[in-house]
């Protein structure tokens, strides 16, 4: 006859195993989804390598510009200062 403590420990181990498997599966799914995006190196049909390279550079440049704009907004650098009413030449 098995003790109740041994059965409970086995159930806890199985729960931990299932939780670890779920977390690992979730991480794997997120990695696959993120690595298969439009900027992952796949060229469109009829697109040359140079066109694909230019498209990737444009996507990265656009992403950095948008990130810079967001940072400027957070730091309040996107609006002109209203400290003086005089116009500078």
PDB file of N, CA and C in Angstrom:
ATOM      1  N   UNK A   1       0.832  -1.174   0.000  1.00  0.00           N
ATOM      2  CA  UNK A   1       0.000   0.000   0.000  1.00  0.00           C
ATOM      3  C   UNK A   1       0.883   1.246   0.000  1.00  0.00           C
ATOM      4  N   UNK A   2       0.586   2.165  -0.905  1.00  0.00           N
ATOM      5  CA  UNK A   2       1.374   3.389  -1.001  1.00  0.00           C
ATOM      6  C   UNK A   2       0.903   4.382   0.046  1.00  0.00           C
ATOM      7  N   UNK A   3       1.858   5.156   0.501  1.00  0.00           N
ATOM      8  CA  UNK A   3       1.477   6.164   1.482  1.00  0.00           C
ATOM      9  C   UNK A   3       0.858   7.361   0.770  1.00  0.00           C
ATOM     10  N   UNK A   4       0.082   8.114   1.497  1.00  0.00           N
ATOM     11  CA  UNK A   4      -0.586   9.293   0.946  1.00  0.00           C
ATOM     12  C   UNK A   4       0.439  10.358   0.584  1.00  0.00           C
ATOM     13  N   UNK A   5       1.503  10.464   1.360  1.00  0.00           N
ATOM     14  CA  UNK A   5       2.540  11.468   1.113  1.00  0.00           C
ATOM     15  C   UNK A   5       3.233  11.188  -0.207  1.00  0.00           C
ATOM     16  N   UNK A   6       3.541   9.926  -0.498  1.00  0.00           N
ATOM     17  CA  UNK A   6       4.210   9.570  -1.748  1.00  0.00           C
ATOM     18  C   UNK A   6       3.322   9.890  -2.948  1.00  0.00           C
ATOM     19  N   UNK A   7       2.040   9.634  -2.837  1.00  0.00           N
ATOM     20  CA  UNK A   7       1.115   9.926  -3.924  1.00  0.00           C
ATOM     21  C   UNK A   7       1.016  11.426  -4.144  1.00  0.00           C
ATOM     22  N   UNK A   8       0.969  12.210  -3.094  1.00  0.00           N
ATOM     23  CA  UNK A   8       0.890  13.667  -3.219  1.00  0.00           C
ATOM     24  C   UNK A   8       2.162  14.224  -3.838  1.00  0.00           C
ATOM     25  N   UNK A   9       3.322  13.662  -3.456  1.00  0.00           N
ATOM     26  CA  UNK A   9       4.579  14.127  -4.049  1.00  0.00           C
ATOM     27  C   UNK A   9       4.624  13.814  -5.537  1.00  0.00           C
ATOM     28  N   UNK A  10       4.113  12.643  -5.904  1.00  0.00           N
ATOM     29  CA  UNK A  10       4.080  12.279  -7.316  1.00  0.00           C
ATOM     30  C   UNK A  10       3.170  13.236  -8.091  1.00  0.00           C
ATOM     31  N   UNK A  11       2.046  13.586  -7.523  1.00  0.00           N
ATOM     32  CA  UNK A  11       1.143  14.534  -8.176  1.00  0.00           C
ATOM     33  C   UNK A  11       1.801  15.901  -8.328  1.00  0.00           C
ATOM     34  N   UNK A  12       2.530  16.344  -7.287  1.00  0.00           N
ATOM     35  CA  UNK A  12       3.213  17.634  -7.355  1.00  0.00           C
ATOM     36  C   UNK A  12       4.293  17.606  -8.435  1.00  0.00           C
ATOM     37  N   UNK A  13       5.028  16.492  -8.528  1.00  0.00           N
ATOM     38  CA  UNK A  13       6.066  16.385  -9.552  1.00  0.00           C
ATOM     39  C   UNK A  13       5.443  16.425 -10.947  1.00  0.00           C
ATOM     40  N   UNK A  14       4.327  15.746 -11.115  1.00  0.00           N
ATOM     41  CA  UNK A  14       3.664  15.750 -12.415  1.00  0.00           C
ATOM     42  C   UNK A  14       3.154  17.149 -12.769  1.00  0.00           C
ATOM     43  N   UNK A  15       2.636  17.864 -11.788  1.00  0.00           N
ATOM     44  CA  UNK A  15       2.186  19.241 -12.031  1.00  0.00           C
ATOM     45  C   UNK A  15       3.360  20.115 -12.458  1.00  0.00           C
ATOM     46  N   UNK A  16       4.489  19.981 -11.752  1.00  0.00           N
ATOM     47  CA  UNK A  16       5.682  20.759 -12.122  1.00  0.00           C
ATOM     48  C   UNK A  16       6.141  20.406 -13.526  1.00  0.00           C
ATOM     49  N   UNK A  17       6.120  19.099 -13.846  1.00  0.00           N
ATOM     50  CA  UNK A  17       6.532  18.668 -15.177  1.00  0.00           C
ATOM     51  C   UNK A  17       5.623  19.272 -16.243  1.00  0.00           C
ATOM     52  N   UNK A  18       4.319  19.214 -16.023  1.00  0.00           N
ATOM     53  CA  UNK A  18       3.372  19.779 -16.989  1.00  0.00           C
ATOM     54  C   UNK A  18       3.545  21.288 -17.109  1.00  0.00           C
ATOM     55  N   UNK A  19       3.787  21.964 -16.001  1.00  0.00           N
ATOM     56  CA  UNK A  19       3.996  23.407 -16.045  1.00  0.00           C
ATOM     57  C   UNK A  19       5.267  23.744 -16.814  1.00  0.00           C
ATOM     58  N   UNK A  20       6.341  23.003 -16.560  1.00  0.00           N
ATOM     59  CA  UNK A  20       7.595  23.239 -17.291  1.00  0.00           C
ATOM     60  C   UNK A  20       7.401  22.980 -18.780  1.00  0.00           C
ATOM     61  N   UNK A  21       6.699  21.915 -19.120  1.00  0.00           N
ATOM     62  CA  UNK A  21       6.453  21.607 -20.528  1.00  0.00           C
ATOM     63  C   UNK A  21       5.619  22.699 -21.179  1.00  0.00           C
ATOM     64  N   UNK A  22       4.644  23.224 -20.479  1.00  0.00           N
ATOM     65  CA  UNK A  22       3.807  24.301 -21.007  1.00  0.00           C
ATOM     66  C   UNK A  22       4.623  25.571 -21.232  1.00  0.00           C
ATOM     67  N   UNK A  23       5.462  25.912 -20.263  1.00  0.00           N
ATOM     68  CA  UNK A  23       6.300  27.114 -20.400  1.00  0.00           C
ATOM     69  C   UNK A  23       7.278  26.941 -21.558  1.00  0.00           C
ATOM     70  N   UNK A  24       7.915  25.791 -21.651  1.00  0.00           N
ATOM     71  CA  UNK A  24       8.858  25.538 -22.737  1.00  0.00           C
ATOM     72  C   UNK A  24       8.148  25.583 -24.083  1.00  0.00           C
ATOM     73  N   UNK A  25       6.981  24.992 -24.169  1.00  0.00           N
ATOM     74  CA  UNK A  25       6.214  25.037 -25.412  1.00  0.00           C
ATOM     75  C   UNK A  25       5.811  26.454 -25.788  1.00  0.00           C
ATOM     76  N   UNK A  26       5.428  27.242 -24.800  1.00  0.00           N
ATOM     77  CA  UNK A  26       5.051  28.641 -25.062  1.00  0.00           C
ATOM     78  C   UNK A  26       6.241  29.437 -25.570  1.00  0.00           C
ATOM     79  N   UNK A  27       7.385  29.257 -24.934  1.00  0.00           N
ATOM     80  CA  UNK A  27       8.593  29.960 -25.370  1.00  0.00           C
ATOM     81  C   UNK A  27       8.959  29.551 -26.786  1.00  0.00           C
ATOM     82  N   UNK A  28       8.863  28.269 -27.094  1.00  0.00           N
ATOM     83  CA  UNK A  28       9.165  27.785 -28.433  1.00  0.00           C
ATOM     84  C   UNK A  28       8.213  28.373 -29.463  1.00  0.00           C
ATOM     85  N   UNK A  29       6.929  28.447 -29.143  1.00  0.00           N
ATOM     86  CA  UNK A  29       5.957  29.031 -30.068  1.00  0.00           C
ATOM     87  C   UNK A  29       6.230  30.510 -30.319  1.00  0.00           C
ATOM     88  N   UNK A  30       6.537  31.251 -29.270  1.00  0.00           N
ATOM     89  CA  UNK A  30       6.841  32.675 -29.430  1.00  0.00           C
ATOM     90  C   UNK A  30       8.089  32.853 -30.274  1.00  0.00           C
ATOM     91  N   UNK A  31       9.099  32.020 -30.051  1.00  0.00           N
ATOM     92  CA  UNK A  31      10.340  32.119 -30.823  1.00  0.00           C
ATOM     93  C   UNK A  31      10.076  31.846 -32.303  1.00  0.00           C
ATOM     94  N   UNK A  32       9.273  30.831 -32.604  1.00  0.00           N
ATOM     95  CA  UNK A  32       8.967  30.500 -33.993  1.00  0.00           C
ATOM     96  C   UNK A  32       8.185  31.630 -34.649  1.00  0.00           C
ATOM     97  N   UNK A  33       7.223  32.185 -33.935  1.00  0.00           N
ATOM     98  CA  UNK A  33       6.420  33.273 -34.502  1.00  0.00           C
ATOM     99  C   UNK A  33       7.275  34.507 -34.761  1.00  0.00           C
ATOM    100  N   UNK A  34       8.149  34.852 -33.811  1.00  0.00           N
ATOM    101  CA  UNK A  34       8.977  36.045 -33.981  1.00  0.00           C
ATOM    102  C   UNK A  34      10.050  35.852 -35.045  1.00  0.00           C
ATOM    103  N   UNK A  35      10.557  34.650 -35.193  1.00  0.00           N
ATOM    104  CA  UNK A  35      11.628  34.431 -36.161  1.00  0.00           C
ATOM    105  C   UNK A  35      11.101  34.268 -37.580  1.00  0.00           C
ATOM    106  N   UNK A  36       9.799  34.162 -37.752  1.00  0.00           N
ATOM    107  CA  UNK A  36       9.256  33.986 -39.094  1.00  0.00           C
ATOM    108  C   UNK A  36       8.536  35.234 -39.584  1.00  0.00           C
ATOM    109  N   UNK A  37       8.905  36.388 -39.077  1.00  0.00           N
ATOM    110  CA  UNK A  37       8.261  37.632 -39.487  1.00  0.00           C
ATOM    111  C   UNK A  37       8.730  38.107 -40.843  1.00  0.00           C
ATOM    112  N   UNK A  38       8.289  39.290 -41.243  1.00  0.00           N
ATOM    113  CA  UNK A  38       8.612  39.787 -42.577  1.00  0.00           C
ATOM    114  C   UNK A  38      10.076  40.188 -42.701  1.00  0.00           C
ATOM    115  N   UNK A  39      10.750  40.434 -41.589  1.00  0.00           N
ATOM    116  CA  UNK A  39      12.158  40.846 -41.649  1.00  0.00           C
ATOM    117  C   UNK A  39      13.084  39.691 -41.299  1.00  0.00           C
ATOM    118  N   UNK A  40      12.685  38.458 -41.575  1.00  0.00           N
ATOM    119  CA  UNK A  40      13.486  37.314 -41.164  1.00  0.00           C
ATOM    120  C   UNK A  40      14.409  36.798 -42.253  1.00  0.00           C
ATOM    121  N   UNK A  41      14.452  37.425 -43.395  1.00  0.00           N
ATOM    122  CA  UNK A  41      15.373  36.988 -44.426  1.00  0.00           C
ATOM    123  C   UNK A  41      14.698  36.328 -45.612  1.00  0.00           C
ATOM    124  N   UNK A  42      13.393  36.172 -45.600  1.00  0.00           N
ATOM    125  CA  UNK A  42      12.704  35.554 -46.716  1.00  0.00           C
ATOM    126  C   UNK A  42      12.452  36.609 -47.786  1.00  0.00           C
ATOM    127  N   UNK A  43      12.754  36.263 -49.018  1.00  0.00           N
ATOM    128  CA  UNK A  43      12.483  37.173 -50.121  1.00  0.00           C
ATOM    129  C   UNK A  43      11.133  36.842 -50.719  1.00  0.00           C
ATOM    130  N   UNK A  44      10.480  37.849 -51.245  1.00  0.00           N
ATOM    131  CA  UNK A  44       9.213  37.642 -51.916  1.00  0.00           C
ATOM    132  C   UNK A  44       9.473  37.047 -53.300  1.00  0.00           C
ATOM    133  N   UNK A  45       8.504  36.373 -53.873  1.00  0.00           N
ATOM    134  CA  UNK A  45       8.701  35.826 -55.224  1.00  0.00           C
ATOM    135  C   UNK A  45       8.970  36.946 -56.229  1.00  0.00           C
ATOM    136  N   UNK A  46       9.951  36.742 -57.059  1.00  0.00           N
ATOM    137  CA  UNK A  46      10.310  37.740 -58.058  1.00  0.00           C
ATOM    138  C   UNK A  46      11.149  38.872 -57.520  1.00  0.00           C
ATOM    139  N   UNK A  47      11.620  38.766 -56.277  1.00  0.00           N
ATOM    140  CA  UNK A  47      12.420  39.826 -55.672  1.00  0.00           C
ATOM    141  C   UNK A  47      13.892  39.416 -55.681  1.00  0.00           C
ATOM    142  N   UNK A  48      14.737  40.326 -56.136  1.00  0.00           N
ATOM    143  CA  UNK A  48      16.169  40.014 -56.159  1.00  0.00           C
ATOM    144  C   UNK A  48      16.747  40.174 -54.758  1.00  0.00           C
ATOM    145  N   UNK A  49      17.974  39.700 -54.593  1.00  0.00           N
ATOM    146  CA  UNK A  49      18.639  39.800 -53.295  1.00  0.00           C
ATOM    147  C   UNK A  49      18.866  41.260 -52.914  1.00  0.00           C
ATOM    148  N   UNK A  50      19.186  42.098 -53.909  1.00  0.00           N
ATOM    149  CA  UNK A  50      19.416  43.518 -53.635  1.00  0.00           C
ATOM    150  C   UNK A  50      18.132  44.200 -53.173  1.00  0.00           C
ATOM    151  N   UNK A  51      17.017  43.868 -53.824  1.00  0.00           N
ATOM    152  CA  UNK A  51      15.742  44.453 -53.411  1.00  0.00           C
ATOM    153  C   UNK A  51      15.362  44.007 -52.010  1.00  0.00           C
ATOM    154  N   UNK A  52      15.595  42.738 -51.705  1.00  0.00           N
ATOM    155  CA  UNK A  52      15.319  42.232 -50.357  1.00  0.00           C
ATOM    156  C   UNK A  52      16.175  42.925 -49.319  1.00  0.00           C
ATOM    157  N   UNK A  53      17.449  43.141 -49.658  1.00  0.00           N
ATOM    158  CA  UNK A  53      18.348  43.827 -48.739  1.00  0.00           C
ATOM    159  C   UNK A  53      17.891  45.263 -48.499  1.00  0.00           C
ATOM    160  N   UNK A  54      17.495  45.953 -49.571  1.00  0.00           N
ATOM    161  CA  UNK A  54      17.004  47.332 -49.406  1.00  0.00           C
ATOM    162  C   UNK A  54      15.735  47.375 -48.573  1.00  0.00           C
ATOM    163  N   UNK A  55      14.856  46.401 -48.788  1.00  0.00           N
ATOM    164  CA  UNK A  55      13.615  46.345 -48.009  1.00  0.00           C
ATOM    165  C   UNK A  55      13.919  46.130 -46.529  1.00  0.00           C
ATOM    166  N   UNK A  56      14.859  45.233 -46.240  1.00  0.00           N
ATOM    167  CA  UNK A  56      15.218  44.976 -44.847  1.00  0.00           C
ATOM    168  C   UNK A  56      15.836  46.214 -44.199  1.00  0.00           C
ATOM    169  N   UNK A  57      16.709  46.892 -44.922  1.00  0.00           N
ATOM    170  CA  UNK A  57      17.312  48.113 -44.379  1.00  0.00           C
ATOM    171  C   UNK A  57      16.254  49.175 -44.105  1.00  0.00           C
ATOM    172  N   UNK A  58      15.284  49.296 -45.028  1.00  0.00           N
ATOM    173  CA  UNK A  58      14.217  50.282 -44.855  1.00  0.00           C
ATOM    174  C   UNK A  58      13.346  49.944 -43.649  1.00  0.00           C
ATOM    175  N   UNK A  59      13.063  48.657 -43.448  1.00  0.00           N
ATOM    176  CA  UNK A  59      12.260  48.240 -42.301  1.00  0.00           C
ATOM    177  C   UNK A  59      12.988  48.545 -40.998  1.00  0.00           C
ATOM    178  N   UNK A  60      14.280  48.228 -40.940  1.00  0.00           N
ATOM    179  CA  UNK A  60      15.064  48.488 -39.725  1.00  0.00           C
ATOM    180  C   UNK A  60      15.156  49.986 -39.471  1.00  0.00           C
ATOM    181  N   UNK A  61      15.396  50.781 -40.519  1.00  0.00           N
ATOM    182  CA  UNK A  61      15.487  52.229 -40.361  1.00  0.00           C
ATOM    183  C   UNK A  61      14.159  52.808 -39.870  1.00  0.00           C
ATOM    184  N   UNK A  62      13.058  52.336 -40.427  1.00  0.00           N
ATOM    185  CA  UNK A  62      11.739  52.806 -39.998  1.00  0.00           C
ATOM    186  C   UNK A  62      11.482  52.451 -38.544  1.00  0.00           C
ATOM    187  N   UNK A  63      11.849  51.234 -38.151  1.00  0.00           N
ATOM    188  CA  UNK A  63      11.661  50.822 -36.761  1.00  0.00           C
ATOM    189  C   UNK A  63      12.464  51.700 -35.807  1.00  0.00           C
ATOM    190  N   UNK A  64      13.713  52.013 -36.168  1.00  0.00           N
ATOM    191  CA  UNK A  64      14.522  52.866 -35.304  1.00  0.00           C
ATOM    192  C   UNK A  64      13.978  54.286 -35.237  1.00  0.00           C
ATOM    193  N   UNK A  65      13.477  54.801 -36.369  1.00  0.00           N
ATOM    194  CA  UNK A  65      12.891  56.144 -36.355  1.00  0.00           C
ATOM    195  C   UNK A  65      11.658  56.190 -35.463  1.00  0.00           C
ATOM    196  N   UNK A  66      10.835  55.157 -35.530  1.00  0.00           N
ATOM    197  CA  UNK A  66       9.637  55.119 -34.685  1.00  0.00           C
ATOM    198  C   UNK A  66      10.016  54.995 -33.216  1.00  0.00           C
ATOM    199  N   UNK A  67      11.062  54.196 -32.925  1.00  0.00           N
ATOM    200  CA  UNK A  67      11.521  54.061 -31.544  1.00  0.00           C
ATOM    201  C   UNK A  67      12.065  55.393 -31.036  1.00  0.00           C
ATOM    202  N   UNK A  68      12.832  56.090 -31.877  1.00  0.00           N
ATOM    203  CA  UNK A  68      13.356  57.399 -31.496  1.00  0.00           C
ATOM    204  C   UNK A  68      12.231  58.389 -31.232  1.00  0.00           C
ATOM    205  N   UNK A  69      11.208  58.377 -32.066  1.00  0.00           N
ATOM    206  CA  UNK A  69      10.062  59.270 -31.878  1.00  0.00           C
ATOM    207  C   UNK A  69       9.346  58.959 -30.569  1.00  0.00           C
ATOM    208  N   UNK A  70       9.201  57.679 -30.246  1.00  0.00           N
ATOM    209  CA  UNK A  70       8.561  57.305 -28.978  1.00  0.00           C
ATOM    210  C   UNK A  70       9.384  57.771 -27.783  1.00  0.00           C
ATOM    211  N   UNK A  71      10.701  57.626 -27.867  1.00  0.00           N
ATOM    212  CA  UNK A  71      11.572  58.074 -26.769  1.00  0.00           C
ATOM    213  C   UNK A  71      11.488  59.579 -26.621  1.00  0.00           C
ATOM    214  N   UNK A  72      11.487  60.307 -27.741  1.00  0.00           N
ATOM    215  CA  UNK A  72      11.358  61.766 -27.679  1.00  0.00           C
ATOM    216  C   UNK A  72      10.028  62.177 -27.049  1.00  0.00           C
ATOM    217  N   UNK A  73       8.979  61.452 -27.348  1.00  0.00           N
ATOM    218  CA  UNK A  73       7.674  61.757 -26.762  1.00  0.00           C
ATOM    219  C   UNK A  73       7.692  61.542 -25.260  1.00  0.00           C
ATOM    220  N   UNK A  74       8.294  60.437 -24.816  1.00  0.00           N
ATOM    221  CA  UNK A  74       8.358  60.146 -23.380  1.00  0.00           C
ATOM    222  C   UNK A  74       9.187  61.190 -22.649  1.00  0.00           C
ATOM    223  N   UNK A  75      10.293  61.625 -23.256  1.00  0.00           N
ATOM    224  CA  UNK A  75      11.175  62.605 -22.619  1.00  0.00           C
ATOM    225  C   UNK A  75      10.742  64.044 -22.885  1.00  0.00           C
ATOM    226  N   UNK A  76       9.596  64.223 -23.562  1.00  0.00           N
ATOM    227  CA  UNK A  76       9.034  65.544 -23.883  1.00  0.00           C
ATOM    228  C   UNK A  76       9.987  66.387 -24.721  1.00  0.00           C
ATOM    229  N   UNK A  77      10.701  65.732 -25.628  1.00  0.00           N
ATOM    230  CA  UNK A  77      11.612  66.450 -26.512  1.00  0.00           C
ATOM    231  C   UNK A  77      10.979  66.723 -27.880  1.00  0.00           C
ATOM    232  N   UNK A  78       9.750  66.321 -28.072  1.00  0.00           N
ATOM    233  CA  UNK A  78       9.115  66.469 -29.371  1.00  0.00           C
ATOM    234  C   UNK A  78       8.358  67.780 -29.533  1.00  0.00           C
ATOM    235  N   UNK A  79       8.265  68.572 -28.469  1.00  0.00           N
ATOM    236  CA  UNK A  79       7.550  69.843 -28.535  1.00  0.00           C
ATOM    237  C   UNK A  79       8.522  71.001 -28.321  1.00  0.00           C
ATOM    238  N   UNK A  80       8.274  72.123 -28.977  1.00  0.00           N
ATOM    239  CA  UNK A  80       9.145  73.272 -28.743  1.00  0.00           C
ATOM    240  C   UNK A  80       8.934  73.837 -27.337  1.00  0.00           C
ATOM    241  N   UNK A  81       9.967  74.436 -26.820  1.00  0.00           N
ATOM    242  CA  UNK A  81       9.891  75.013 -25.490  1.00  0.00           C
ATOM    243  C   UNK A  81       9.095  76.312 -25.535  1.00  0.00           C
ATOM    244  N   UNK A  82       8.339  76.567 -24.482  1.00  0.00           N
ATOM    245  CA  UNK A  82       7.557  77.798 -24.385  1.00  0.00           C
ATOM    246  C   UNK A  82       8.104  78.685 -23.263  1.00  0.00           C
ATOM    247  N   UNK A  83       9.403  78.677 -23.095  1.00  0.00           N
ATOM    248  CA  UNK A  83       9.996  79.435 -21.996  1.00  0.00           C
ATOM    249  C   UNK A  83      10.054  80.924 -22.298  1.00  0.00           C
ATOM    250  N   UNK A  84      10.089  81.301 -23.537  1.00  0.00           N
ATOM    251  CA  UNK A  84      10.165  82.739 -23.864  1.00  0.00           C
ATOM    252  C   UNK A  84       9.175  83.056 -24.979  1.00  0.00           C
ATOM    253  N   UNK A  85       8.706  84.277 -24.979  1.00  0.00           N
ATOM    254  CA  UNK A  85       7.800  84.680 -26.043  1.00  0.00           C
ATOM    255  C   UNK A  85       8.540  85.387 -27.170  1.00  0.00           C
ATOM    256  N   UNK A  86       9.849  85.572 -27.023  1.00  0.00           N
ATOM    257  CA  UNK A  86      10.668  86.225 -28.046  1.00  0.00           C
ATOM    258  C   UNK A  86      11.092  85.204 -29.092  1.00  0.00           C
ATOM    259  N   UNK A  87      11.070  85.608 -30.331  1.00  0.00           N
ATOM    260  CA  UNK A  87      11.529  84.729 -31.402  1.00  0.00           C
ATOM    261  C   UNK A  87      13.018  84.900 -31.592  1.00  0.00           C
ATOM    262  N   UNK A  88      13.686  83.835 -31.781  1.00  0.00           N
ATOM    263  CA  UNK A  88      15.120  83.889 -32.037  1.00  0.00           C
ATOM    264  C   UNK A  88      15.356  84.055 -33.512  1.00  0.00           C
ATOM    265  N   UNK A  89      16.379  84.847 -33.873  1.00  0.00           N
ATOM    266  CA  UNK A  89      16.620  85.072 -35.308  1.00  0.00           C
ATOM    267  C   UNK A  89      17.162  83.837 -35.993  1.00  0.00           C
TER     268      UNK A  89
END
